[in-house]
mmCIF file of C-alpha atoms in Angstrom:
data_model
loop_
_atom_site.group_PDB
_atom_site.id
_atom_site.type_symbol
_atom_site.label_atom_id
_atom_site.label_comp_id
_atom_site.label_asym_id
_atom_site.label_seq_id
_atom_site.Cartn_x
_atom_site.Cartn_y
_atom_site.Cartn_z
ATOM 1 C CA ASP A 8 56.844 -23.965 -38.429
ATOM 2 C CA ALA A 9 56.824 -20.292 -39.327
ATOM 3 C CA GLY A 10 55.675 -19.247 -35.887
ATOM 4 C CA VAL A 11 53.232 -16.442 -35.188
ATOM 5 C CA ILE A 12 53.465 -13.813 -37.898
ATOM 6 C CA GLN A 13 52.610 -10.181 -37.234
ATOM 7 C CA SER A 14 52.469 -7.203 -39.566
ATOM 8 C CA PRO A 15 53.478 -4.489 -39.810
ATOM 9 C CA ARG A 16 56.610 -4.686 -37.639
ATOM 10 C CA HIS A 17 56.689 -0.927 -37.337
ATOM 11 C CA GLU A 18 53.980 1.658 -37.838
ATOM 12 C CA VAL A 19 54.241 5.415 -37.457
ATOM 13 C CA THR A 20 51.031 7.349 -37.820
ATOM 14 C CA GLU A 21 49.456 10.618 -36.851
ATOM 15 C CA MET A 22 46.884 11.101 -34.159
ATOM 16 C CA GLY A 23 43.383 10.450 -35.418
ATOM 17 C CA GLN A 24 44.375 7.952 -38.077
ATOM 18 C CA GLU A 25 43.110 4.373 -38.171
ATOM 19 C CA VAL A 26 45.631 1.646 -37.420
ATOM 20 C CA THR A 27 45.192 -2.030 -38.261
ATOM 21 C CA LEU A 28 47.546 -4.661 -36.903
ATOM 22 C CA ARG A 29 47.493 -8.177 -38.296
ATOM 23 C CA CYS A 30 48.313 -11.599 -36.942
ATOM 24 C CA LYS A 31 48.591 -15.093 -38.345
ATOM 25 C CA PRO A 32 48.701 -17.677 -35.537
ATOM 26 C CA ILE A 33 50.462 -21.016 -35.657
ATOM 27 C CA SER A 34 48.454 -23.505 -37.661
ATOM 28 C CA GLY A 35 46.387 -25.771 -35.423
ATOM 29 C CA HIS A 36 46.428 -23.432 -32.440
ATOM 30 C CA ASN A 37 42.943 -22.764 -31.105
ATOM 31 C CA SER A 38 43.591 -19.767 -28.863
ATOM 32 C CA LEU A 39 44.821 -16.338 -29.884
ATOM 33 C CA PHE A 40 45.811 -13.461 -27.627
ATOM 34 C CA TRP A 41 46.552 -9.779 -28.166
ATOM 35 C CA TYR A 42 48.899 -8.125 -25.651
ATOM 36 C CA ARG A 43 50.226 -4.584 -25.412
ATOM 37 C CA GLN A 44 53.632 -3.798 -23.897
ATOM 38 C CA THR A 45 54.824 -0.439 -22.575
ATOM 39 C CA MET A 46 57.583 0.514 -20.190
ATOM 40 C CA MET A 47 55.087 1.852 -17.669
ATOM 41 C CA ARG A 48 52.528 -0.956 -17.677
ATOM 42 C CA GLY A 49 54.452 -3.961 -18.912
ATOM 43 C CA LEU A 50 52.680 -6.680 -20.880
ATOM 44 C CA GLU A 51 48.898 -6.308 -20.678
ATOM 45 C CA LEU A 52 46.324 -8.720 -22.077
ATOM 46 C CA LEU A 53 43.856 -6.915 -24.323
ATOM 47 C CA ILE A 54 41.664 -9.729 -25.637
ATOM 48 C CA TYR A 55 41.748 -13.425 -26.302
ATOM 49 C CA PHE A 56 39.896 -15.714 -28.691
ATOM 50 C CA ASN A 57 39.173 -19.398 -28.464
ATOM 51 C CA ASN A 58 38.147 -21.139 -31.697
ATOM 52 C CA ASN A 59 37.751 -17.701 -33.322
ATOM 53 C CA VAL A 60 35.288 -16.515 -30.667
ATOM 54 C CA PRO A 61 36.215 -13.594 -28.384
ATOM 55 C CA ILE A 62 36.201 -14.944 -24.818
ATOM 56 C CA ASP A 63 37.468 -12.054 -22.726
ATOM 57 C CA ASP A 64 37.915 -8.479 -23.951
ATOM 58 C CA SER A 65 38.008 -6.845 -20.533
ATOM 59 C CA GLY A 66 41.525 -5.595 -21.223
ATOM 60 C CA MET A 67 40.545 -3.582 -24.289
ATOM 61 C CA PRO A 68 41.171 0.027 -23.233
ATOM 62 C CA GLU A 69 38.111 1.648 -24.768
ATOM 63 C CA ASP A 70 35.770 1.664 -27.727
ATOM 64 C CA ARG A 71 38.507 2.921 -30.016
ATOM 65 C CA PHE A 72 39.973 -0.587 -29.915
ATOM 66 C CA SER A 73 38.390 -3.526 -31.691
ATOM 67 C CA ALA A 74 39.608 -7.010 -32.582
ATOM 68 C CA LYS A 75 38.319 -9.622 -34.965
ATOM 69 C CA MET A 76 39.155 -13.168 -35.865
ATOM 70 C CA PRO A 77 37.257 -14.028 -39.049
ATOM 71 C CA ASN A 78 38.916 -17.439 -39.372
ATOM 72 C CA ALA A 79 41.411 -19.695 -37.626
ATOM 73 C CA SER A 80 44.392 -18.268 -39.473
ATOM 74 C CA PHE A 81 43.904 -14.518 -39.196
ATOM 75 C CA SER A 82 43.168 -11.842 -36.632
ATOM 76 C CA THR A 83 43.211 -8.050 -36.639
ATOM 77 C CA LEU A 84 43.456 -5.416 -33.938
ATOM 78 C CA LYS A 85 42.149 -2.031 -35.006
ATOM 79 C CA ILE A 86 42.522 1.346 -33.325
ATOM 80 C CA GLN A 87 40.285 4.117 -34.599
ATOM 81 C CA PRO A 88 41.011 6.932 -34.004
ATOM 82 C CA SER A 89 44.547 6.478 -32.725
ATOM 83 C CA GLU A 90 46.020 8.646 -29.970
ATOM 84 C CA PRO A 91 49.621 9.227 -28.824
ATOM 85 C CA ARG A 92 48.975 7.193 -25.643
ATOM 86 C CA ASP A 93 48.351 4.144 -27.833
ATOM 87 C CA SER A 94 52.065 4.092 -28.707
ATOM 88 C CA ALA A 95 53.349 0.679 -27.613
ATOM 89 C CA VAL A 96 54.451 -2.687 -28.902
ATOM 90 C CA TYR A 97 51.491 -4.912 -29.673
ATOM 91 C CA PHE A 98 52.062 -8.653 -29.484
ATOM 92 C CA CYS A 99 49.953 -11.440 -30.839
ATOM 93 C CA ALA A 100 50.353 -14.904 -29.309
ATOM 94 C CA SER A 101 48.752 -18.256 -29.968
ATOM 95 C CA SER A 102 48.330 -21.390 -27.921
ATOM 96 C CA PRO A 103 47.184 -24.929 -28.724
ATOM 97 C CA GLY A 104 44.084 -24.203 -26.667
ATOM 98 C CA ALA A 105 41.949 -25.834 -24.001
ATOM 99 C CA GLY A 106 43.468 -28.743 -22.166
ATOM 100 C CA ASN A 107 47.047 -27.677 -22.727
ATOM 101 C CA THR A 108 49.465 -26.039 -20.333
ATOM 102 C CA GLY A 109 48.774 -22.569 -21.651
ATOM 103 C CA GLU A 110 52.251 -21.976 -23.060
ATOM 104 C CA LEU A 111 52.054 -18.982 -25.373
ATOM 105 C CA PHE A 112 53.913 -18.600 -28.633
ATOM 106 C CA PHE A 113 54.495 -14.920 -29.334
ATOM 107 C CA GLY A 114 55.050 -13.086 -32.575
ATOM 108 C CA GLU A 115 57.780 -10.504 -32.905
ATOM 109 C CA GLY A 116 55.388 -7.640 -32.234
ATOM 110 C CA SER A 117 54.186 -4.523 -34.017
ATOM 111 C CA ARG A 118 55.761 -1.318 -32.728
ATOM 112 C CA LEU A 119 53.223 1.496 -33.021
ATOM 113 C CA THR A 120 54.125 5.156 -32.735
ATOM 114 C CA VAL A 121 51.312 7.686 -32.812
ATOM 115 C CA LEU A 122 52.513 11.262 -33.277
ATOM 116 C CA SER B 18 43.962 -5.923 -5.835
ATOM 117 C CA GLN B 19 45.855 -8.540 -7.787
ATOM 118 C CA LYS B 20 49.562 -7.953 -8.254
ATOM 119 C CA ILE B 21 52.518 -9.746 -9.766
ATOM 120 C CA GLU B 22 55.788 -8.180 -8.702
ATOM 121 C CA GLN B 23 59.234 -8.660 -10.135
ATOM 122 C CA ASN B 24 62.261 -6.612 -9.241
ATOM 123 C CA SER B 25 62.224 -3.738 -11.698
ATOM 124 C CA GLU B 26 65.890 -2.996 -11.115
ATOM 125 C CA ALA B 27 68.369 -4.762 -13.352
ATOM 126 C CA LEU B 28 70.314 -7.656 -11.870
ATOM 127 C CA ASN B 29 74.020 -7.531 -12.701
ATOM 128 C CA ILE B 30 76.112 -10.619 -12.072
ATOM 129 C CA GLN B 31 79.452 -12.027 -13.088
ATOM 130 C CA GLU B 32 79.719 -14.834 -15.632
ATOM 131 C CA GLY B 33 79.746 -18.236 -13.977
ATOM 132 C CA LYS B 34 77.672 -17.168 -10.991
ATOM 133 C CA THR B 35 74.076 -18.196 -10.280
ATOM 134 C CA ALA B 36 71.404 -15.637 -11.090
ATOM 135 C CA THR B 37 68.269 -15.694 -8.936
ATOM 136 C CA LEU B 38 65.156 -13.791 -9.979
ATOM 137 C CA THR B 39 62.055 -13.374 -7.843
ATOM 138 C CA CYS B 40 58.358 -13.298 -8.684
ATOM 139 C CA ASN B 41 55.873 -12.458 -5.921
ATOM 140 C CA TYR B 42 52.117 -12.353 -6.307
ATOM 141 C CA THR B 43 49.077 -11.352 -4.270
ATOM 142 C CA ASN B 44 45.390 -12.200 -4.552
ATOM 143 C CA TYR B 45 45.928 -14.910 -7.137
ATOM 144 C CA SER B 46 45.408 -18.641 -6.895
ATOM 145 C CA PRO B 47 47.272 -19.702 -9.991
ATOM 146 C CA ALA B 48 46.991 -23.200 -11.360
ATOM 147 C CA TYR B 49 50.529 -22.837 -12.620
ATOM 148 C CA LEU B 50 53.254 -20.328 -13.242
ATOM 149 C CA GLN B 51 55.437 -19.810 -16.275
ATOM 150 C CA TRP B 52 58.721 -18.055 -16.976
ATOM 151 C CA TYR B 53 59.556 -16.382 -20.258
ATOM 152 C CA ARG B 54 62.665 -14.779 -21.709
ATOM 153 C CA GLN B 55 62.461 -11.606 -23.782
ATOM 154 C CA ASP B 56 65.313 -10.147 -25.816
ATOM 155 C CA PRO B 57 65.246 -6.503 -26.990
ATOM 156 C CA GLY B 58 62.933 -6.041 -29.958
ATOM 157 C CA ARG B 59 61.642 -9.613 -29.778
ATOM 158 C CA GLY B 60 58.600 -11.368 -28.421
ATOM 159 C CA PRO B 61 58.727 -13.350 -25.162
ATOM 160 C CA VAL B 62 59.845 -16.958 -25.438
ATOM 161 C CA PHE B 63 58.588 -19.678 -23.097
ATOM 162 C CA LEU B 64 61.167 -21.288 -20.810
ATOM 163 C CA LEU B 65 59.555 -23.296 -18.004
ATOM 164 C CA LEU B 66 56.231 -24.096 -16.410
ATOM 165 C CA ILE B 67 55.644 -25.195 -12.831
ATOM 166 C CA ARG B 68 52.313 -26.373 -11.437
ATOM 167 C CA GLU B 69 50.866 -25.474 -8.046
ATOM 168 C CA ASN B 70 51.536 -28.964 -6.695
ATOM 169 C CA GLU B 71 55.192 -28.929 -7.775
ATOM 170 C CA LYS B 72 57.924 -27.486 -5.614
ATOM 171 C CA GLU B 73 60.738 -27.419 -8.131
ATOM 172 C CA LYS B 74 61.346 -27.838 -11.863
ATOM 173 C CA ARG B 75 64.638 -28.056 -13.726
ATOM 174 C CA LYS B 76 65.690 -27.717 -17.339
ATOM 175 C CA GLU B 77 69.375 -27.759 -18.148
ATOM 176 C CA ARG B 78 70.890 -24.766 -16.279
ATOM 177 C CA LEU B 79 67.469 -23.425 -15.270
ATOM 178 C CA LYS B 80 65.626 -24.131 -12.043
ATOM 179 C CA VAL B 81 62.260 -22.812 -10.895
ATOM 180 C CA THR B 82 60.699 -23.106 -7.467
ATOM 181 C CA PHE B 83 57.099 -22.392 -6.543
ATOM 182 C CA ASP B 84 55.950 -21.730 -2.980
ATOM 183 C CA THR B 85 52.176 -21.233 -2.851
ATOM 184 C CA THR B 86 52.323 -20.421 0.861
ATOM 185 C CA LEU B 87 54.783 -17.591 0.360
ATOM 186 C CA LYS B 88 53.141 -16.787 -2.989
ATOM 187 C CA GLN B 89 56.525 -16.684 -4.599
ATOM 188 C CA SER B 90 58.497 -18.245 -7.417
ATOM 189 C CA LEU B 91 62.266 -18.159 -7.753
ATOM 190 C CA PHE B 92 64.025 -18.558 -11.088
ATOM 191 C CA HIS B 93 67.660 -19.631 -11.052
ATOM 192 C CA ILE B 94 70.219 -19.725 -13.856
ATOM 193 C CA THR B 95 73.345 -21.609 -12.828
ATOM 194 C CA ALA B 96 76.752 -21.087 -14.452
ATOM 195 C CA SER B 97 75.408 -17.923 -16.056
ATOM 196 C CA GLN B 98 76.753 -16.748 -19.418
ATOM 197 C CA PRO B 99 76.677 -13.367 -21.167
ATOM 198 C CA ALA B 100 74.195 -14.926 -23.621
ATOM 199 C CA ASP B 101 71.757 -15.258 -20.712
ATOM 200 C CA SER B 102 71.452 -11.457 -20.594
ATOM 201 C CA ALA B 103 67.802 -10.642 -21.274
ATOM 202 C CA THR B 104 64.586 -9.681 -19.513
ATOM 203 C CA TYR B 105 62.834 -12.515 -17.693
ATOM 204 C CA LEU B 106 59.092 -12.432 -17.175
ATOM 205 C CA CYS B 107 56.971 -14.542 -14.874
ATOM 206 C CA ALA B 108 53.348 -15.201 -15.750
ATOM 207 C CA LEU B 109 50.463 -16.615 -13.717
ATOM 208 C CA ALA B 110 47.787 -18.782 -15.267
ATOM 209 C CA HIS B 111 44.260 -18.160 -14.048
ATOM 210 C CA ASN B 112 40.705 -18.347 -15.306
ATOM 211 C CA ALA B 113 40.953 -22.117 -15.572
ATOM 212 C CA GLY B 114 44.382 -21.720 -17.058
ATOM 213 C CA ASN B 115 43.122 -19.917 -20.114
ATOM 214 C CA MET B 116 44.634 -16.546 -19.313
ATOM 215 C CA LEU B 117 48.174 -15.524 -18.495
ATOM 216 C CA THR B 118 48.962 -12.338 -16.580
ATOM 217 C CA PHE B 119 52.565 -11.194 -16.703
ATOM 218 C CA GLY B 120 54.818 -9.496 -14.207
ATOM 219 C CA GLY B 121 56.833 -6.460 -15.229
ATOM 220 C CA GLY B 122 60.000 -8.472 -15.811
ATOM 221 C CA THR B 123 63.532 -8.278 -14.477
ATOM 222 C CA ARG B 124 66.464 -7.429 -16.699
ATOM 223 C CA LEU B 125 69.482 -9.662 -16.182
ATOM 224 C CA MET B 126 72.960 -8.563 -17.249
ATOM 225 C CA VAL B 127 75.724 -11.168 -17.126
ATOM 226 C CA LYS B 128 79.170 -9.636 -17.419
ATOM 227 C CA PRO B 129 82.159 -11.585 -18.792
#
């Protein structure tokens, strides 16, 4: 298995620009999660999908953040416009879904720097 | 408010000793608790899961305990090795087990 694949691995952009992060979950996994990790706040859940449907987006910081999952093999997290405080590592994780133990399989993350 | 607390200070131990990491939580009733390992620049990797009705779980040199009265989990690595140096995160499952909330992690340094 290729595991969860995220792109880009690193992104440096200027304040006000649009940023799109991409994720391909493990094939057959029904749940997908977006987390953000910073030194100050640790690993925070932003949003999760079950069977491509957003279930809980209460962790999304504000309207500048949006996430989509158009099909079972692809998800995006978009920030528009980006701000320096959005600088963090963004992780995508997938899980087999309902009825399982909830073990998450994480990608390697996308490190975002907003100047 | 809900909190998951791990010692934010790094734990330094000598190779061969047992490392013990602590995870305390408040205002949660987790169905189960998980431990993950994270290396610098990498995503977290699942290690162990323990359910609320289990007291202890073992996997090779790893042992996890779960005390729902104390609201605490302990994570032990016996016969520690420099390769065990990493950050260890605990995570609580809630919302019918569909969501995981993570603690801040504890960095472990094992010196040869």
